Amino acid sequence: MSCTVENLEKNEAKLTIEVAAEEFEKALKTAYNKNKNQISAPGFRKGKVPQAMAEKLYGAGIFYEDAANELIPEEYDKAAKESGLDIVAQPEIDVVQIEKGKPFIFTAVVTLKPEVTLGEYKGVKIAAIDRTVTEEEINAELDKTRDLNSRVVTVEDRPVQDGDTAVIDFEGFVDDKPFEGGKGTNYELVIGSHTFIDNFEDQLIGKNVGEKVDVNVTFPADYQAEELAGKPALFKVTINKITVKELPELDDELVQEVSEFNTVDEYKADVKTMLEAKKSADARREREVKAVERAVINATMDIPEKMIDFEAKRIARDMDRNLRQQGLSLDMYIKYTGQTMDALTTQFNTEAETRVKNSLVLEAVVKAENITASDEDFEEEIRNMAETYGMEADKIKEYMGEEEKSEVMKDIAIRKAAEFVGENAVEE
């Protein structure tokens, strides 16, 4: 294999890759073996037609496409590494010469990582971040403790009130006909949660156990089920039960049950310390994000569209994979959330552009500040990965080649660069 490189405009280059005729002949043989069981010819059993006979009967190019598909990925990878170019997107492949007995020649137009000119990145000014823990936040956290230790009580002496849980049977009708998904039995509906559409929950307030209620609502115009969007509906509802959550008093007795402390004051002080630590960590992350955003604004770079497209497709693939792990498809997600594919694509592109810009600037900071990842950093990263994936650290290292280790070290250095920019930012 030989490769020549031609620099093009807009951060692109063209690789012309020539594969020896002998290698092309081997690829043709592989393609023949792959397809021979589907080839028929008079006088031969299926799968026994010689390659030369098949090429004579069906044309010399019968195996060209499969042979090219066999050669291109491996030969392109070799050429890309040999070129030393920093390629950041999938190549555009074009076959130049494909003929039996001659070298196989193809080109690959590749997108290159653009140059970044850093502006100010040390001491960038960002808006001040509030780290104050308020009394309201402390009380909200204490209320969570009370809620976790609450008990559910059945109400028998009054009608439904805001905040109650009404256990209901219901069936919905549009144009006097029941619709799919509009029926439920012993459904626990928290009044005031706005779980159901329109003013459904409000119409249950003041109703008693055993009472049958006609609830009239209108589906939103942008409702995800198009056949119901904007239409009035009648729900026939029966109230089976009313329950309410009773929260215990926050006193020394409760504190002793749920914590290592003896008094409310001690517990409250610990909650405040916990919230301060959380706010400090959140502020550090926010400071880092804001500082990197400012460093990106101050930098100069010309990002190829293909680089953003490539990253956007990766984001879409990751999202699709995550959804499938939850038993959903992208189409189902779009339907349930009421989004459109165009809106989702715009979201992917925006996120991709942000990721690409951040990565390029932080790589430039790594270089400018000579930031490196140590062996200790690598070992810590492996321990974290082992904990995340429930694997042994040594096993993860076994699966890693030098290329994968290099990527991990690069990611660590980029994170360090983000921390560096954040730590050096000035709040005002």
Tab-separated table of N, CA and C in Angstrom, residues 131-266:
chain	number	residue	atom	x	y	z
A	131	ARG	N	-23.044	30.795	47.073
A	131	ARG	CA	-22.809	29.547	47.799
A	131	ARG	C	-23.532	29.531	49.149
A	132	THR	N	-24.373	30.520	49.387
A	132	THR	CA	-25.052	30.648	50.673
A	132	THR	C	-26.118	29.569	50.843
A	133	VAL	N	-26.123	28.950	52.001
A	133	VAL	CA	-27.170	27.990	52.346
A	133	VAL	C	-28.213	28.724	53.183
A	134	THR	N	-29.443	28.762	52.684
A	134	THR	CA	-30.504	29.516	53.355
A	134	THR	C	-31.259	28.647	54.353
A	135	GLU	N	-31.970	29.323	55.246
A	135	GLU	CA	-32.799	28.623	56.222
A	135	GLU	C	-33.890	27.819	55.509
A	136	GLU	N	-34.414	28.375	54.417
A	136	GLU	CA	-35.454	27.674	53.655
A	136	GLU	C	-34.925	26.364	53.093
A	137	GLU	N	-33.685	26.370	52.601
A	137	GLU	CA	-33.091	25.143	52.049
A	137	GLU	C	-32.868	24.101	53.138
A	138	ILE	N	-32.437	24.553	54.303
A	138	ILE	CA	-32.247	23.625	55.431
A	138	ILE	C	-33.590	23.005	55.823
A	139	ASN	N	-34.607	23.849	55.925
A	139	ASN	CA	-35.928	23.345	56.311
A	139	ASN	C	-36.490	22.386	55.262
A	140	ALA	N	-36.226	22.665	53.988
A	140	ALA	CA	-36.689	21.769	52.922
A	140	ALA	C	-36.037	20.396	53.059
A	141	GLU	N	-34.760	20.380	53.425
A	141	GLU	CA	-34.051	19.112	53.613
A	141	GLU	C	-34.597	18.366	54.834
A	142	LEU	N	-34.913	19.114	55.884
A	142	LEU	CA	-35.494	18.497	57.072
A	142	LEU	C	-36.869	17.924	56.767
A	143	ASP	N	-37.619	18.634	55.912
A	143	ASP	CA	-38.944	18.133	55.513
A	143	ASP	C	-38.834	16.830	54.731
A	144	LYS	N	-37.735	16.669	53.975
A	144	LYS	CA	-37.520	15.403	53.266
A	144	LYS	C	-37.385	14.249	54.259
A	145	THR	N	-36.681	14.518	55.361
A	145	THR	CA	-36.537	13.496	56.402
A	145	THR	C	-37.903	13.139	56.978
A	146	ARG	N	-38.713	14.149	57.242
A	146	ARG	CA	-40.056	13.905	57.759
A	146	ARG	C	-40.882	13.097	56.741
A	147	ASP	N	-40.752	13.468	55.464
A	147	ASP	CA	-41.516	12.790	54.414
A	147	ASP	C	-41.117	11.322	54.305
A	148	LEU	N	-39.812	11.046	54.399
A	148	LEU	CA	-39.326	9.663	54.315
A	148	LEU	C	-39.843	8.811	55.475
A	149	ASN	N	-40.168	9.470	56.587
A	149	ASN	CA	-40.630	8.737	57.767
A	149	ASN	C	-42.125	8.942	58.017
A	150	SER	N	-42.822	9.347	56.964
A	150	SER	CA	-44.262	9.581	57.088
A	150	SER	C	-45.025	8.265	57.008
A	151	ARG	N	-46.311	8.339	57.313
A	151	ARG	CA	-47.175	7.169	57.155
A	151	ARG	C	-48.431	7.587	56.405
A	152	VAL	N	-48.984	6.630	55.671
A	152	VAL	CA	-50.182	6.894	54.881
A	152	VAL	C	-51.408	6.490	55.695
A	153	VAL	N	-52.356	7.435	55.809
A	153	VAL	CA	-53.553	7.215	56.619
A	153	VAL	C	-54.778	7.316	55.716
A	154	THR	N	-55.723	6.386	55.884
A	154	THR	CA	-56.976	6.434	55.123
A	154	THR	C	-57.920	7.463	55.746
A	155	VAL	N	-58.475	8.312	54.900
A	155	VAL	CA	-59.412	9.350	55.348
A	155	VAL	C	-60.839	8.850	55.147
A	156	GLU	N	-61.642	8.914	56.191
A	156	GLU	CA	-63.010	8.397	56.097
A	156	GLU	C	-64.072	9.425	56.476
A	157	ASP	N	-63.654	10.574	57.016
A	157	ASP	CA	-64.635	11.512	57.565
A	157	ASP	C	-64.734	12.833	56.821
A	158	ARG	N	-64.175	12.881	55.614
A	158	ARG	CA	-64.258	14.127	54.847
A	158	ARG	C	-64.044	13.846	53.365
A	159	PRO	N	-64.400	14.815	52.513
A	159	PRO	CA	-64.178	14.647	51.071
A	159	PRO	C	-62.716	14.913	50.685
A	160	VAL	N	-62.449	14.777	49.393
A	160	VAL	CA	-61.095	14.983	48.840
A	160	VAL	C	-60.668	16.435	49.010
A	161	GLN	N	-59.405	16.616	49.453
A	161	GLN	CA	-58.805	17.946	49.561
A	161	GLN	C	-57.524	17.993	48.733
A	162	ASP	N	-57.075	19.213	48.459
A	162	ASP	CA	-55.799	19.395	47.754
A	162	ASP	C	-54.683	18.749	48.574
A	163	GLY	N	-53.824	17.983	47.942
A	163	GLY	CA	-52.728	17.298	48.620
A	163	GLY	C	-53.039	15.864	48.976
A	164	ASP	N	-54.329	15.484	48.969
A	164	ASP	CA	-54.702	14.088	49.225
A	164	ASP	C	-54.285	13.201	48.053
A	165	THR	N	-54.297	11.894	48.313
A	165	THR	CA	-54.202	10.908	47.240
A	165	THR	C	-55.572	10.261	47.082
A	166	ALA	N	-56.156	10.438	45.903
A	166	ALA	CA	-57.447	9.826	45.605
A	166	ALA	C	-57.203	8.549	44.813
A	167	VAL	N	-57.697	7.420	45.336
A	167	VAL	CA	-57.574	6.139	44.631
A	167	VAL	C	-58.839	5.991	43.786
A	168	ILE	N	-58.672	5.996	42.455
A	168	ILE	CA	-59.834	6.106	41.565
A	168	ILE	C	-59.841	5.038	40.474
A	169	ASP	N	-61.063	4.739	40.011
A	169	ASP	CA	-61.266	4.046	38.736
A	169	ASP	C	-61.713	5.123	37.745
A	170	PHE	N	-61.257	5.019	36.510
A	170	PHE	CA	-61.683	6.024	35.527
A	170	PHE	C	-61.710	5.417	34.129
A	171	GLU	N	-62.548	6.010	33.286
A	171	GLU	CA	-62.571	5.661	31.862
A	171	GLU	C	-62.885	6.920	31.084
A	172	GLY	N	-62.067	7.185	30.037
A	172	GLY	CA	-62.219	8.398	29.251
A	172	GLY	C	-62.946	8.153	27.935
A	173	PHE	N	-63.732	9.171	27.519
A	173	PHE	CA	-64.498	9.071	26.273
A	173	PHE	C	-64.297	10.339	25.452
A	174	VAL	N	-64.073	10.166	24.157
A	174	VAL	CA	-64.038	11.285	23.211
A	174	VAL	C	-65.094	11.000	22.151
A	175	ASP	N	-65.961	11.956	21.925
A	175	ASP	CA	-67.098	11.753	21.000
A	175	ASP	C	-67.909	10.519	21.402
A	176	ASP	N	-68.110	10.353	22.721
A	176	ASP	CA	-68.904	9.261	23.302
A	176	ASP	C	-68.300	7.881	23.093
A	177	LYS	N	-67.021	7.835	22.694
A	177	LYS	CA	-66.360	6.542	22.478
A	177	LYS	C	-65.114	6.451	23.363
A	178	PRO	N	-64.897	5.291	24.028
A	178	PRO	CA	-63.675	5.135	24.835
A	178	PRO	C	-62.447	5.147	23.935
A	179	PHE	N	-61.337	5.666	24.442
A	179	PHE	CA	-60.104	5.722	23.645
A	179	PHE	C	-58.996	4.926	24.329
A	180	GLU	N	-58.041	4.503	23.527
A	180	GLU	CA	-56.939	3.672	24.012
A	180	GLU	C	-56.122	4.416	25.075
A	181	GLY	N	-55.852	3.729	26.181
A	181	GLY	CA	-55.053	4.319	27.248
A	181	GLY	C	-55.840	5.212	28.180
A	182	GLY	N	-57.162	5.268	28.001
A	182	GLY	CA	-57.979	6.173	28.802
A	182	GLY	C	-58.668	5.511	29.972
A	183	LYS	N	-58.227	4.292	30.349
A	183	LYS	CA	-58.908	3.565	31.413
A	183	LYS	C	-57.921	3.148	32.481
A	184	GLY	N	-58.347	3.247	33.754
A	184	GLY	CA	-57.485	2.829	34.844
A	184	GLY	C	-58.304	2.338	36.025
A	185	THR	N	-57.693	1.445	36.832
A	185	THR	CA	-58.360	0.892	38.016
A	185	THR	C	-57.471	1.082	39.237
A	186	ASN	N	-58.075	1.583	40.316
A	186	ASN	CA	-57.350	1.830	41.569
A	186	ASN	C	-56.080	2.639	41.341
A	187	TYR	N	-56.215	3.661	40.517
A	187	TYR	CA	-55.090	4.546	40.211
A	187	TYR	C	-54.922	5.546	41.362
A	188	GLU	N	-53.716	5.676	41.849
A	188	GLU	CA	-53.430	6.591	42.954
A	188	GLU	C	-53.038	7.956	42.394
A	189	LEU	N	-53.946	8.908	42.500
A	189	LEU	CA	-53.740	10.241	41.931
A	189	LEU	C	-53.551	11.257	43.054
A	190	VAL	N	-52.390	11.888	43.077
A	190	VAL	CA	-52.120	12.931	44.072
A	190	VAL	C	-52.761	14.227	43.586
A	191	ILE	N	-53.703	14.736	44.355
A	191	ILE	CA	-54.425	15.940	43.967
A	191	ILE	C	-53.501	17.156	44.101
A	192	GLY	N	-53.363	17.875	42.995
A	192	GLY	CA	-52.457	19.023	42.968
A	192	GLY	C	-51.119	18.721	42.328
A	193	SER	N	-50.924	17.457	41.932
A	193	SER	CA	-49.655	17.074	41.287
A	193	SER	C	-49.644	17.418	39.812
A	194	HIS	N	-50.844	17.710	39.249
A	194	HIS	CA	-51.006	18.012	37.826
A	194	HIS	C	-50.513	16.859	36.949
A	195	THR	N	-50.717	15.639	37.466
A	195	THR	CA	-50.365	14.443	36.697
A	195	THR	C	-51.305	14.282	35.510
A	196	PHE	N	-52.586	14.570	35.733
A	196	PHE	CA	-53.580	14.455	34.670
A	196	PHE	C	-53.775	15.805	33.983
A	197	ILE	N	-54.362	15.762	32.798
A	197	ILE	CA	-54.471	16.958	31.961
A	197	ILE	C	-55.473	17.965	32.521
A	198	ASP	N	-55.300	19.208	32.071
A	198	ASP	CA	-56.251	20.290	32.296
A	198	ASP	C	-56.570	20.401	33.791
A	199	ASN	N	-57.846	20.544	34.146
A	199	ASN	CA	-58.246	20.713	35.549
A	199	ASN	C	-58.915	19.455	36.099
A	200	PHE	N	-58.452	18.301	35.616
A	200	PHE	CA	-59.003	16.995	36.020
A	200	PHE	C	-59.015	16.870	37.540
A	201	GLU	N	-57.881	17.122	38.177
A	201	GLU	CA	-57.750	16.905	39.624
A	201	GLU	C	-58.633	17.865	40.419
A	202	ASP	N	-58.740	19.112	39.958
A	202	ASP	CA	-59.554	20.109	40.670
A	202	ASP	C	-61.002	19.651	40.798
A	203	GLN	N	-61.480	18.923	39.780
A	203	GLN	CA	-62.889	18.518	39.767
A	203	GLN	C	-63.204	17.377	40.742
A	204	LEU	N	-62.147	16.803	41.350
A	204	LEU	CA	-62.366	15.757	42.352
A	204	LEU	C	-62.417	16.326	43.768
A	205	ILE	N	-61.932	17.566	43.939
A	205	ILE	CA	-61.942	18.177	45.270
A	205	ILE	C	-63.388	18.356	45.742
A	206	GLY	N	-63.618	17.961	46.997
A	206	GLY	CA	-64.958	18.065	47.568
A	206	GLY	C	-65.820	16.831	47.351
A	207	LYS	N	-65.298	15.838	46.638
A	207	LYS	CA	-66.055	14.614	46.385
A	207	LYS	C	-65.711	13.565	47.442
A	208	ASN	N	-66.668	12.668	47.705
A	208	ASN	CA	-66.523	11.673	48.767
A	208	ASN	C	-66.258	10.276	48.217
A	209	VAL	N	-65.777	9.407	49.108
A	209	VAL	CA	-65.542	8.005	48.757
A	209	VAL	C	-66.861	7.377	48.294
A	210	GLY	N	-66.781	6.631	47.193
A	210	GLY	CA	-67.955	5.980	46.630
A	210	GLY	C	-68.699	6.825	45.624
A	211	GLU	N	-68.352	8.114	45.570
A	211	GLU	CA	-69.059	9.019	44.664
A	211	GLU	C	-68.570	8.826	43.237
A	212	LYS	N	-69.515	8.911	42.290
A	212	LYS	CA	-69.171	8.841	40.867
A	212	LYS	C	-69.200	10.259	40.313
A	213	VAL	N	-68.136	10.606	39.580
A	213	VAL	CA	-67.960	11.989	39.130
A	213	VAL	C	-67.736	12.012	37.624
A	214	ASP	N	-68.434	12.914	36.929
A	214	ASP	CA	-68.150	13.169	35.512
A	214	ASP	C	-67.156	14.320	35.436
A	215	VAL	N	-65.983	14.032	34.907
A	215	VAL	CA	-64.924	15.037	34.805
A	215	VAL	C	-64.768	15.434	33.345
A	216	ASN	N	-64.962	16.709	33.061
A	216	ASN	CA	-64.840	17.220	31.689
A	216	ASN	C	-63.525	17.988	31.527
A	217	VAL	N	-62.753	17.603	30.536
A	217	VAL	CA	-61.460	18.244	30.272
A	217	VAL	C	-61.274	18.413	28.767
A	218	THR	N	-60.232	19.153	28.402
A	218	THR	CA	-59.856	19.300	26.985
A	218	THR	C	-58.374	18.966	26.843
A	219	PHE	N	-58.068	18.075	25.921
A	219	PHE	CA	-56.672	17.726	25.679
A	219	PHE	C	-55.931	18.921	25.077
A	220	PRO	N	-54.654	19.128	25.457
A	220	PRO	CA	-53.879	20.231	24.873
A	220	PRO	C	-53.752	20.088	23.357
A	221	ALA	N	-53.634	21.212	22.690
A	221	ALA	CA	-53.515	21.199	21.225
A	221	ALA	C	-52.262	20.468	20.766
A	222	ASP	N	-51.212	20.469	21.614
A	222	ASP	CA	-49.954	19.806	21.240
A	222	ASP	C	-49.802	18.443	21.919
A	223	TYR	N	-50.929	17.845	22.322
A	223	TYR	CA	-50.877	16.546	22.986
A	223	TYR	C	-50.214	15.509	22.078
A	224	GLN	N	-49.403	14.614	22.706
A	224	GLN	CA	-48.588	13.694	21.894
A	224	GLN	C	-49.411	12.732	21.039
A	225	ALA	N	-50.603	12.335	21.533
A	225	ALA	CA	-51.477	11.479	20.722
A	225	ALA	C	-52.318	12.376	19.807
A	226	GLU	N	-51.949	12.408	18.536
A	226	GLU	CA	-52.556	13.358	17.597
A	226	GLU	C	-54.077	13.197	17.503
A	227	GLU	N	-54.581	11.956	17.671
A	227	GLU	CA	-56.019	11.722	17.530
A	227	GLU	C	-56.814	12.340	18.689
A	228	LEU	N	-56.091	12.708	19.782
A	228	LEU	CA	-56.764	13.312	20.939
A	228	LEU	C	-56.473	14.801	21.082
A	229	ALA	N	-55.455	15.293	20.385
A	229	ALA	CA	-55.004	16.680	20.567
A	229	ALA	C	-56.136	17.680	20.322
A	230	GLY	N	-56.337	18.558	21.319
A	230	GLY	CA	-57.310	19.641	21.193
A	230	GLY	C	-58.755	19.233	21.376
A	231	LYS	N	-59.012	17.965	21.668
A	231	LYS	CA	-60.406	17.493	21.740
A	231	LYS	C	-60.925	17.482	23.176
A	232	PRO	N	-62.240	17.790	23.351
A	232	PRO	CA	-62.852	17.668	24.673
A	232	PRO	C	-63.068	16.192	25.009
A	233	ALA	N	-62.973	15.880	26.299
A	233	ALA	CA	-63.150	14.492	26.723
A	233	ALA	C	-63.943	14.449	28.024
A	234	LEU	N	-64.656	13.347	28.196
A	234	LEU	CA	-65.389	13.091	29.428
A	234	LEU	C	-64.777	11.870	30.100
A	235	PHE	N	-64.413	12.028	31.381
A	235	PHE	CA	-63.925	10.901	32.168
A	235	PHE	C	-64.976	10.550	33.226
A	236	LYS	N	-65.371	9.297	33.244
A	236	LYS	CA	-66.266	8.802	34.289
A	236	LYS	C	-65.387	8.228	35.404
A	237	VAL	N	-65.472	8.847	36.572
A	237	VAL	CA	-64.549	8.549	37.671
A	237	VAL	C	-65.322	8.057	38.892
A	238	THR	N	-64.790	7.015	39.535
A	238	THR	CA	-65.316	6.554	40.822
A	238	THR	C	-64.216	6.698	41.864
A	239	ILE	N	-64.543	7.346	42.981
A	239	ILE	CA	-63.555	7.527	44.054
A	239	ILE	C	-63.657	6.342	45.008
A	240	ASN	N	-62.613	5.517	45.025
A	240	ASN	CA	-62.615	4.302	45.847
A	240	ASN	C	-62.091	4.545	47.259
A	241	LYS	N	-61.158	5.487	47.355
A	241	LYS	CA	-60.479	5.656	48.646
A	241	LYS	C	-59.787	7.008	48.668
A	242	ILE	N	-59.639	7.571	49.852
A	242	ILE	CA	-58.865	8.810	50.031
A	242	ILE	C	-57.799	8.543	51.076
A	243	THR	N	-56.560	8.872	50.752
A	243	THR	CA	-55.483	8.732	51.733
A	243	THR	C	-54.718	10.038	51.845
A	244	VAL	N	-54.071	10.219	52.968
A	244	VAL	CA	-53.263	11.408	53.185
A	244	VAL	C	-51.965	10.987	53.867
A	245	LYS	N	-50.924	11.688	53.554
A	245	LYS	CA	-49.628	11.388	54.143
A	245	LYS	C	-49.465	12.199	55.433
A	246	GLU	N	-49.202	11.512	56.532
A	246	GLU	CA	-48.989	12.182	57.815
A	246	GLU	C	-47.496	12.241	58.115
A	247	LEU	N	-46.974	13.461	58.267
A	247	LEU	CA	-45.557	13.647	58.554
A	247	LEU	C	-45.342	13.753	60.058
A	248	PRO	N	-44.323	13.094	60.576
A	248	PRO	CA	-44.063	13.179	62.015
A	248	PRO	C	-43.464	14.542	62.378
A	249	GLU	N	-43.564	14.902	63.636
A	249	GLU	CA	-42.918	16.116	64.128
A	249	GLU	C	-41.410	15.914	64.116
A	250	LEU	N	-40.712	16.973	63.781
A	250	LEU	CA	-39.250	16.904	63.839
A	250	LEU	C	-38.823	17.214	65.271
A	251	ASP	N	-38.588	16.164	66.032
A	251	ASP	CA	-38.174	16.348	67.427
A	251	ASP	C	-36.972	15.457	67.717
A	252	ASP	N	-36.490	15.532	68.941
A	252	ASP	CA	-35.294	14.772	69.310
A	252	ASP	C	-35.503	13.271	69.123
A	253	GLU	N	-36.716	12.800	69.390
A	253	GLU	CA	-37.003	11.373	69.260
A	253	GLU	C	-36.853	10.907	67.814
A	254	LEU	N	-37.410	11.683	66.883
A	254	LEU	CA	-37.268	11.319	65.471
A	254	LEU	C	-35.804	11.368	65.044
A	255	VAL	N	-35.097	12.419	65.465
A	255	VAL	CA	-33.675	12.562	65.108
A	255	VAL	C	-32.880	11.353	65.572
A	256	GLN	N	-33.138	10.873	66.774
A	256	GLN	CA	-32.419	9.716	67.310
A	256	GLN	C	-32.741	8.442	66.522
A	257	GLU	N	-33.950	8.376	65.962
A	257	GLU	CA	-34.347	7.198	65.179
A	257	GLU	C	-33.667	7.171	63.812
A	258	VAL	N	-33.474	8.339	63.209
A	258	VAL	CA	-33.036	8.382	61.807
A	258	VAL	C	-31.567	8.776	61.629
A	259	SER	N	-30.888	9.131	62.725
A	259	SER	CA	-29.506	9.604	62.573
A	259	SER	C	-28.659	9.205	63.766
A	260	GLU	N	-27.421	9.630	63.727
A	260	GLU	CA	-26.480	9.364	64.827
A	260	GLU	C	-26.522	10.473	65.878
A	261	PHE	N	-27.393	11.465	65.667
A	261	PHE	CA	-27.438	12.620	66.564
A	261	PHE	C	-28.544	12.474	67.607
A	262	ASN	N	-28.428	13.278	68.655
A	262	ASN	CA	-29.371	13.192	69.766
A	262	ASN	C	-30.406	14.302	69.773
A	263	THR	N	-30.070	15.447	69.199
A	263	THR	CA	-30.989	16.582	69.258
A	263	THR	C	-31.243	17.143	67.863
A	264	VAL	N	-32.345	17.879	67.754
A	264	VAL	CA	-32.696	18.527	66.496
A	264	VAL	C	-31.607	19.521	66.092
A	265	ASP	N	-31.080	20.260	67.039
A	265	ASP	CA	-30.055	21.267	66.731
A	265	ASP	C	-28.808	20.620	66.130
A	266	GLU	N	-28.400	19.478	66.695
A	266	GLU	CA	-27.225	18.772	66.166
A	266	GLU	C	-27.490	18.288	64.738
